[in-house]
Amino acid sequence: MTQAPARPRSVRRRHDREIVALAVPAFGALVAEPLFVLADSAIVGHLGTAQLAGLGVASALLTTAVSVFVFLAYATTAAVARRVGADDLPAAIRQGMDGIWLALLLGAAVIAAVLPTAPALVELLGASDTAAPYATTYLRISSLGIPAMLVVLAATGVLRGLQDTKTPLYVAVAGFVANAALNAVLVYGADLGIAGSAWGTVIAQCGMAAAYLVVVVRGARRHGASLRPDAAGIRAFAQAGAPLLVRTLSLRAILMIATAVAARLGDADIAAHQIILSLWSLLAFALDAIAIAGQAIIGRYLGAGDVQGARDACRRMVQWGIAVGVVLGLLVLVSRPAFLPLFTSDATVKDTALPALVIVAAAQPISGVVFVLDGVLMGAGDGPYLAWAMLVTLAIFTPVALLVPTLGGGLTALWAAMTLMMTVRMLTLWLRTRSGRWLVTGATR
């Protein structure tokens, strides 16, 4: 970041209030999402080991399919926030509707791809002969809810762009409760087994999508925005989201490479890696909440033409990211002895994970900066740069990670490579924010 005169304390307090107001509900909504899978696992687990294994395989495929399209939320947030900053709410909602229509089209395409290929996808992930039928059943039924899941992503982006993260929290909590209740009734009450769990999730996701659409449609009617699909708008939205898709795919590739390397290190290493990766993902929710606030706030400031406001907000959010990262790192460091026994009683796995967790803890402030600047540049609509930066990161990380089994160091070395990856991301993002090229004002970028 370039140096600027110190801003009054009142300005910092205003930014703090904005960040907290958006980030805290966003964090709650983010945490609610993985609870869907947790509830399904708890209920299906009592049906048997094969059913639970099948759920695990199908859930991994579904999570991957949906997470690839997370750009629907990111791109919508930035586009809508810019229009809000420009004081053009009808255009903001119209922009959001383009994202929702694109979500429906992509969801239909995914269903068409998954239904006939479900058995092959399950086999590709290595499901056992006993688990494969359950995985196929769950995957085929749950795929019917993918359009609703993608609508939820896009509509969440609309509301975030409108500076509303409370409604997504309420919808996420209601969806979790409905999902748990429907699963229990359909799995055990209706005796549908794993198919009941899948149908419960589909119904809950459709209910969440409907709730979002009610809110968005009401807003559109209130401000006179058209709800009809606009081919040019949808095409433009897809083009704007393409760089963020490249960014997401590159990040998924990094995580897959890390898991593949851990698997080559041995059973204890891959077990420890999965535990650490779960913790790393949980910590990411807290940091991602600040990033979501950044997307909404930065987009609004740039839409209003307030370059100095965008700079000040960016600087303050970086301070928040570092502070939260330090706190999270200390928590990981202190809680290591108590945390690991929750997941394993194997002394070898615990001994393998302990030193790697020290590296994870030390890297949290770096992660805080990365998540914040990622959110800032997304809010600015700087997708092409984010795509190239992540491709550079992937190119640097891949050979380093693949050398870990050869050079030794085990899981600790692998997570050192993960920290290198985050450091490269931080440097590329910092260079971009320092340049000021992301500070493009106006209702559209």
Coordinates of C-alpha atoms in Angstrom, one line a residue:
M1 CA 0.0 0.0 0.0
T2 CA 1.2 3.6 -0.7
Q3 CA 1.7 5.8 2.3
A4 CA -1.0 8.3 3.1
P5 CA -1.6 10.9 5.8
A6 CA -3.0 9.5 9.0
R7 CA -6.8 9.5 9.0
P8 CA -8.9 10.8 11.9
R9 CA -9.9 8.3 14.6
S10 CA -13.5 8.8 13.7
V11 CA -12.8 7.5 10.2
R12 CA -11.2 4.4 11.6
R13 CA -14.2 3.8 13.9
R14 CA -16.6 4.2 11.0
H15 CA -14.7 1.6 9.0
D16 CA -14.6 -0.7 12.1
R17 CA -18.4 -0.5 12.4
E18 CA -18.8 -1.3 8.7
I19 CA -16.5 -4.2 8.9
V20 CA -18.0 -5.7 12.0
A21 CA -21.6 -5.2 10.8
L22 CA -20.9 -7.1 7.6
A23 CA -18.2 -9.6 8.7
V24 CA -19.9 -11.0 11.8
P25 CA -23.2 -12.2 10.1
A26 CA -21.1 -13.4 7.1
F27 CA -19.0 -15.5 9.5
G28 CA -22.2 -17.1 10.9
A29 CA -23.5 -17.9 7.4
L30 CA -20.2 -19.4 6.4
V31 CA -20.1 -21.7 9.4
A32 CA -23.6 -22.8 8.8
E33 CA -22.8 -24.1 5.4
P34 CA -20.6 -27.1 6.4
L35 CA -23.2 -28.0 9.1
F36 CA -25.3 -29.3 6.3
V37 CA -22.8 -32.1 5.6
L38 CA -22.2 -32.6 9.3
A39 CA -26.0 -33.1 9.9
D40 CA -26.2 -35.5 7.0
S41 CA -23.2 -37.5 8.3
A42 CA -24.6 -37.7 11.8
I43 CA -27.9 -39.1 10.6
V44 CA -26.6 -41.3 7.8
G45 CA -23.8 -42.7 10.0
H46 CA -26.3 -44.6 12.0
L47 CA -27.5 -46.5 8.9
G48 CA -24.1 -48.2 8.5
T49 CA -20.5 -47.8 7.5
A50 CA -21.2 -48.4 3.8
Q51 CA -23.8 -45.7 3.7
L52 CA -21.6 -43.2 5.5
A53 CA -18.7 -44.0 3.1
G54 CA -21.1 -43.5 0.2
L55 CA -22.2 -40.1 1.6
G56 CA -18.5 -39.1 2.0
V57 CA -17.7 -39.8 -1.7
A58 CA -20.9 -38.1 -3.0
S59 CA -20.5 -35.1 -0.7
A60 CA -16.9 -34.6 -1.9
L61 CA -18.1 -34.6 -5.6
L62 CA -21.0 -32.2 -4.8
T63 CA -18.9 -29.8 -2.8
T64 CA -16.3 -29.7 -5.6
A65 CA -19.0 -29.1 -8.2
V66 CA -20.6 -26.2 -6.2
S67 CA -17.3 -24.6 -5.0
V68 CA -16.1 -24.3 -8.6
F69 CA -19.0 -21.8 -9.2
V70 CA -18.4 -19.7 -6.1
F71 CA -17.5 -16.9 -8.5
L72 CA -21.3 -16.4 -8.7
A73 CA -21.2 -15.0 -5.2
Y74 CA -18.0 -13.1 -5.6
A75 CA -18.7 -11.4 -9.0
T76 CA -22.3 -10.6 -8.0
T77 CA -21.2 -8.9 -4.8
A78 CA -18.7 -6.7 -6.5
A79 CA -21.0 -5.7 -9.4
V80 CA -24.0 -5.0 -7.2
A81 CA -21.9 -3.0 -4.7
R82 CA -20.6 -0.8 -7.4
R83 CA -24.1 0.1 -8.5
V84 CA -25.1 0.7 -4.9
G85 CA -22.2 3.1 -4.5
A86 CA -23.3 4.9 -7.7
D87 CA -26.8 5.2 -6.1
D88 CA -28.5 3.1 -8.9
L89 CA -30.4 0.4 -7.0
P90 CA -32.5 -0.7 -10.0
A91 CA -29.4 -1.4 -12.0
A92 CA -27.8 -3.1 -8.9
I93 CA -30.7 -5.5 -8.7
R94 CA -30.8 -6.0 -12.5
Q95 CA -27.1 -6.9 -12.3
G96 CA -27.9 -9.4 -9.5
M97 CA -30.7 -11.0 -11.6
D98 CA -28.2 -11.6 -14.4
G99 CA -26.1 -13.6 -11.9
I100 CA -29.2 -15.6 -10.7
W101 CA -30.2 -16.5 -14.3
L102 CA -26.6 -17.6 -15.0
A103 CA -26.7 -19.7 -11.8
L104 CA -29.9 -21.5 -13.1
L105 CA -28.3 -22.2 -16.5
L106 CA -25.1 -23.5 -15.0
G107 CA -27.1 -25.6 -12.5
A108 CA -29.1 -27.2 -15.4
A109 CA -25.9 -28.0 -17.2
V110 CA -24.4 -29.7 -14.1
I111 CA -27.5 -31.9 -13.7
A112 CA -27.3 -32.9 -17.3
A113 CA -23.7 -33.9 -16.8
V114 CA -24.0 -35.6 -13.4
L115 CA -27.1 -37.8 -13.8
P116 CA -25.7 -40.1 -16.6
T117 CA -22.1 -40.1 -15.3
A118 CA -22.8 -40.5 -11.5
P119 CA -21.5 -44.2 -11.4
A120 CA -18.3 -43.3 -13.3
L121 CA -17.7 -40.3 -11.0
V122 CA -18.1 -42.4 -7.9
E123 CA -15.8 -45.1 -9.3
L124 CA -13.2 -42.4 -10.2
L125 CA -13.1 -41.3 -6.5
G126 CA -12.3 -44.9 -5.5
A127 CA -15.6 -45.8 -3.7
S128 CA -15.7 -49.4 -2.6
D129 CA -18.1 -51.9 -4.1
T130 CA -20.3 -51.7 -1.0
A131 CA -20.3 -47.9 -0.8
A132 CA -20.6 -47.2 -4.5
P133 CA -24.4 -47.9 -4.9
Y134 CA -25.1 -45.5 -1.9
A135 CA -22.8 -42.9 -3.3
T136 CA -24.5 -43.1 -6.7
T137 CA -28.0 -42.8 -5.2
Y138 CA -27.1 -39.8 -3.1
L139 CA -25.2 -38.1 -5.9
R140 CA -28.0 -38.4 -8.4
I141 CA -30.7 -37.2 -6.1
S142 CA -28.7 -34.4 -4.6
S143 CA -27.6 -33.2 -8.0
L144 CA -31.2 -32.1 -8.5
G145 CA -30.6 -29.4 -5.9
I146 CA -27.5 -28.0 -7.6
P147 CA -29.4 -25.2 -9.4
A148 CA -30.9 -24.2 -6.0
M149 CA -27.4 -24.2 -4.5
L150 CA -26.0 -22.0 -7.2
V151 CA -29.0 -19.6 -7.0
V152 CA -28.2 -19.4 -3.3
L153 CA -24.6 -18.4 -4.1
A154 CA -25.7 -15.7 -6.6
A155 CA -28.5 -14.4 -4.4
T156 CA -26.1 -14.2 -1.4
G157 CA -23.8 -12.1 -3.6
V158 CA -26.7 -9.8 -4.4
L159 CA -27.5 -9.2 -0.8
R160 CA -23.9 -8.8 0.2
G161 CA -23.5 -6.2 -2.6
L162 CA -26.6 -4.4 -1.1
Q163 CA -24.6 -4.4 2.2
D164 CA -26.9 -7.0 3.8
T165 CA -25.1 -10.0 5.4
K166 CA -27.8 -10.6 8.0
T167 CA -30.4 -12.0 5.7
P168 CA -28.0 -14.7 4.4
L169 CA -27.3 -15.6 8.0
Y170 CA -31.0 -16.1 8.8
V171 CA -31.6 -18.1 5.7
A172 CA -28.5 -20.3 6.3
V173 CA -29.6 -21.1 9.9
A174 CA -33.2 -21.8 8.8
G175 CA -31.9 -24.0 6.0
F176 CA -29.7 -26.0 8.4
V177 CA -32.6 -26.6 10.9
A178 CA -34.9 -27.6 8.0
N179 CA -32.2 -29.9 6.5
A180 CA -31.6 -31.7 9.9
A181 CA -35.3 -32.1 10.5
L182 CA -36.1 -33.3 7.0
N183 CA -33.2 -35.8 7.1
A184 CA -34.4 -37.3 10.3
V185 CA -38.0 -37.6 9.1
L186 CA -37.2 -39.0 5.6
V187 CA -34.3 -41.3 6.6
Y188 CA -36.0 -42.9 9.6
G189 CA -39.6 -41.8 9.7
A190 CA -40.2 -42.6 6.0
D191 CA -37.6 -45.3 6.0
L192 CA -36.0 -44.0 2.8
G193 CA -32.4 -44.5 4.0
I194 CA -29.6 -42.5 2.3
A195 CA -32.1 -41.5 -0.5
G196 CA -34.1 -39.7 2.3
S197 CA -31.0 -37.8 3.3
A198 CA -30.5 -36.7 -0.2
W199 CA -34.1 -35.6 -0.7
G200 CA -34.0 -33.7 2.6
T201 CA -31.0 -31.7 1.5
V202 CA -32.5 -31.0 -1.9
I203 CA -35.8 -29.7 -0.3
A204 CA -33.8 -27.6 2.2
Q205 CA -31.7 -26.1 -0.6
C206 CA -34.7 -25.3 -2.7
G207 CA -36.4 -23.7 0.3
M208 CA -33.3 -21.5 0.8
A209 CA -33.2 -20.5 -2.9
A210 CA -37.0 -19.6 -2.7
A211 CA -36.4 -17.5 0.4
Y212 CA -33.6 -15.6 -1.4
L213 CA -35.7 -15.1 -4.5
V214 CA -38.6 -13.7 -2.5
V215 CA -36.3 -11.1 -1.1
V216 CA -34.7 -10.2 -4.4
V217 CA -38.0 -10.1 -6.3
R218 CA -39.5 -7.8 -3.7
G219 CA -36.5 -5.5 -4.1
A220 CA -36.8 -5.6 -7.9
R221 CA -40.5 -4.7 -7.8
R222 CA -39.9 -1.9 -5.2
H223 CA -37.2 -0.3 -7.4
G224 CA -38.8 -1.1 -10.8
A225 CA -36.0 -3.5 -11.9
S226 CA -36.7 -6.1 -14.6
L227 CA -36.7 -9.7 -13.7
R228 CA -36.6 -11.1 -17.2
P229 CA -33.4 -12.8 -18.4
D230 CA -31.2 -10.6 -20.5
A231 CA -28.9 -12.5 -22.8
A232 CA -26.4 -9.7 -23.1
G233 CA -26.3 -9.2 -19.3
I234 CA -25.9 -12.9 -18.6
R235 CA -23.1 -13.2 -21.2
A236 CA -21.3 -10.2 -19.7
F237 CA -21.7 -11.6 -16.2
A238 CA -20.2 -14.9 -17.3
Q239 CA -17.3 -13.1 -18.9
A240 CA -16.6 -11.1 -15.8
G241 CA -16.8 -14.3 -13.7
A242 CA -14.5 -16.4 -15.9
P243 CA -11.2 -15.0 -14.3
L244 CA -12.6 -15.8 -10.8
L245 CA -13.3 -19.3 -12.1
V246 CA -9.7 -19.7 -13.1
R247 CA -8.6 -18.4 -9.7
T248 CA -10.8 -20.9 -7.9
L249 CA -9.7 -23.9 -10.1
S250 CA -6.1 -23.0 -9.4
L251 CA -6.7 -22.9 -5.7
R252 CA -8.5 -26.2 -5.8
A253 CA -5.5 -27.7 -7.8
I254 CA -3.1 -26.5 -5.1
L255 CA -5.2 -28.2 -2.4
M256 CA -5.5 -31.4 -4.4
I257 CA -1.7 -31.5 -5.0
A258 CA -1.0 -31.0 -1.3
T259 CA -3.4 -33.9 -0.5
A260 CA -1.7 -36.1 -3.1
V261 CA 1.7 -35.4 -1.8
A262 CA 0.6 -36.1 1.8
A263 CA -0.8 -39.4 0.6
R264 CA 2.6 -40.4 -0.8
L265 CA 4.2 -39.6 2.6
G266 CA 2.4 -42.4 4.4
D267 CA -0.8 -43.3 6.2
A268 CA 0.1 -41.3 9.4
D269 CA 1.0 -38.2 7.3
I270 CA -2.2 -38.2 5.2
A271 CA -4.3 -38.7 8.3
A272 CA -2.6 -35.8 10.1
H273 CA -2.9 -33.7 6.9
Q274 CA -6.6 -34.2 6.8
I275 CA -6.9 -33.1 10.4
I276 CA -4.8 -30.0 9.8
L277 CA -6.6 -29.2 6.5
S278 CA -10.0 -29.3 8.3
L279 CA -8.6 -26.9 10.9
W280 CA -7.1 -24.7 8.2
S281 CA -10.5 -24.5 6.5
L282 CA -12.3 -23.6 9.7
L283 CA -9.8 -20.8 10.3
A284 CA -10.4 -19.6 6.8
F285 CA -14.1 -18.9 7.6
A286 CA -13.1 -16.2 10.1
L287 CA -10.7 -14.6 7.7
D288 CA -13.1 -15.0 4.7
A289 CA -15.8 -13.1 6.6
I290 CA -13.5 -10.0 6.6
A291 CA -12.9 -10.6 2.9
I292 CA -16.6 -10.7 2.2
A293 CA -16.9 -7.3 4.0
G294 CA -14.1 -6.1 1.8
Q295 CA -15.9 -7.1 -1.3
A296 CA -19.0 -5.2 -0.4
I297 CA -17.3 -2.1 1.1
I298 CA -14.7 -1.6 -1.6
G299 CA -17.2 -2.1 -4.4
R300 CA -19.5 0.5 -2.9
Y301 CA -16.7 3.1 -2.4
L302 CA -15.4 2.7 -6.0
G303 CA -18.9 2.8 -7.4
A304 CA -19.4 6.2 -5.5
G305 CA -16.0 7.4 -6.9
D306 CA -14.5 7.6 -3.5
V307 CA -10.9 6.6 -4.1
Q308 CA -9.7 7.8 -0.7
G309 CA -12.5 6.0 1.1
A310 CA -11.5 2.7 -0.7
R311 CA -7.8 3.2 0.3
D312 CA -8.7 3.9 3.9
A313 CA -11.1 0.9 4.1
C314 CA -8.4 -1.4 2.5
R315 CA -5.8 -0.3 5.0
R316 CA -8.1 -0.8 7.9
M317 CA -9.2 -4.2 6.8
V318 CA -5.6 -5.3 6.4
Q319 CA -5.0 -4.3 10.0
W320 CA -8.1 -6.4 10.9
G321 CA -6.8 -9.3 8.9
I322 CA -3.4 -9.2 10.6
A323 CA -4.9 -8.9 14.1
V324 CA -7.4 -11.7 13.6
G325 CA -4.6 -13.8 12.1
V326 CA -2.4 -13.3 15.2
V327 CA -5.3 -14.2 17.5
L328 CA -6.1 -17.4 15.5
G329 CA -2.4 -18.3 15.3
L330 CA -2.1 -18.1 19.1
L331 CA -5.2 -20.1 19.6
V332 CA -3.9 -22.9 17.4
L333 CA -0.6 -22.9 19.2
V334 CA -2.1 -23.1 22.6
S335 CA -4.8 -25.6 21.8
R336 CA -2.7 -28.1 19.9
P337 CA -2.5 -30.7 22.7
A338 CA -6.2 -30.5 23.3
F339 CA -7.3 -30.3 19.7
L340 CA -5.6 -33.3 18.2
P341 CA -7.1 -36.0 20.6
L342 CA -10.6 -34.9 19.3
F343 CA -9.7 -36.4 16.0
T344 CA -7.3 -39.3 16.7
S345 CA -5.9 -41.4 19.5
D346 CA -3.0 -42.6 17.3
A347 CA 0.2 -41.3 18.8
T348 CA 2.0 -41.4 15.5
V349 CA -0.6 -39.2 13.8
K350 CA -0.5 -36.7 16.7
D351 CA 3.3 -36.6 16.7
T352 CA 3.3 -36.0 12.9
A353 CA 0.7 -33.2 13.2
L354 CA 2.1 -31.3 16.1
P355 CA 5.1 -29.6 14.3
A356 CA 3.1 -28.9 11.2
L357 CA 0.5 -27.1 13.3
V358 CA 3.2 -24.8 14.6
I359 CA 3.8 -23.7 11.0
V360 CA 0.0 -23.3 10.4
A361 CA -0.2 -21.1 13.5
A362 CA 2.8 -18.9 12.4
A363 CA 1.2 -18.4 9.0
Q364 CA -2.1 -17.1 10.2
P365 CA -1.2 -13.4 10.0
I366 CA 0.0 -14.0 6.4
S367 CA -3.4 -15.7 5.7
G368 CA -5.2 -12.7 7.2
V369 CA -3.5 -10.3 4.8
V370 CA -4.1 -12.7 1.8
F371 CA -7.8 -13.1 2.5
V372 CA -8.4 -9.4 3.0
L373 CA -6.5 -8.3 -0.1
D374 CA -8.2 -11.1 -2.1
G375 CA -11.6 -9.6 -1.0
V376 CA -10.5 -6.1 -1.7
L377 CA -9.5 -6.9 -5.3
M378 CA -12.6 -8.9 -5.9
G379 CA -14.7 -6.0 -4.7
A380 CA -12.8 -3.8 -7.1
G381 CA -13.6 -6.2 -9.9
D382 CA -10.0 -7.0 -10.5
G383 CA -10.6 -10.6 -11.5
P384 CA -8.1 -10.9 -14.4
Y385 CA -5.2 -10.0 -12.1
L386 CA -6.4 -12.4 -9.4
A387 CA -6.5 -15.2 -12.0
W388 CA -3.0 -14.5 -13.2
A389 CA -1.7 -14.2 -9.6
M390 CA -3.1 -17.5 -8.7
L391 CA -1.7 -19.2 -11.8
V392 CA 1.7 -17.8 -10.8
T393 CA 1.2 -19.2 -7.3
L394 CA 0.3 -22.6 -8.6
A395 CA 3.3 -22.6 -10.9
I396 CA 5.6 -21.9 -7.9
F397 CA 3.9 -24.2 -5.4
T398 CA 3.7 -27.3 -7.6
P399 CA 7.4 -28.2 -8.0
V400 CA 8.2 -27.3 -4.4
A401 CA 5.4 -29.5 -3.1
L402 CA 6.3 -32.4 -5.4
L403 CA 9.9 -32.3 -4.1
V404 CA 8.8 -32.8 -0.5
P405 CA 8.8 -36.6 -0.6
T406 CA 12.2 -36.6 -2.3
L407 CA 13.9 -34.1 -0.1
G408 CA 12.4 -35.3 3.2
G409 CA 10.9 -33.2 5.9
G410 CA 7.5 -35.0 5.8
L411 CA 4.3 -33.3 6.6
T412 CA 6.0 -30.3 8.2
A413 CA 7.9 -29.6 5.0
L414 CA 4.6 -29.9 3.0
W415 CA 2.9 -27.3 5.3
A416 CA 6.0 -25.1 4.9
A417 CA 5.3 -25.3 1.2
M418 CA 1.7 -24.3 1.9
T419 CA 3.0 -21.3 3.8
L420 CA 5.2 -20.5 0.9
M421 CA 2.2 -20.6 -1.3
M422 CA 0.3 -18.1 0.9
T423 CA 3.4 -15.9 1.1
V424 CA 3.5 -15.8 -2.8
R425 CA -0.2 -14.9 -2.8
M426 CA 0.4 -12.1 -0.3
L427 CA 3.2 -10.6 -2.3
T428 CA 1.3 -10.7 -5.6
L429 CA -1.8 -9.1 -3.9
W430 CA 0.3 -6.5 -2.0
L431 CA 2.1 -5.4 -5.2
R432 CA -1.3 -4.9 -6.9
T433 CA -2.8 -2.9 -4.1
R434 CA 0.4 -0.8 -3.8
S435 CA 0.2 0.0 -7.5
G436 CA -3.2 1.5 -7.2
R437 CA -4.3 0.1 -10.5
W438 CA -7.3 -1.6 -8.9
L439 CA -8.8 1.8 -8.0
V440 CA -11.1 2.0 -11.0
T441 CA -14.2 4.1 -10.1
G442 CA -17.7 4.1 -11.6
A443 CA -20.8 2.0 -11.7
T444 CA -19.1 -0.6 -13.8
R445 CA -15.4 -1.4 -14.1

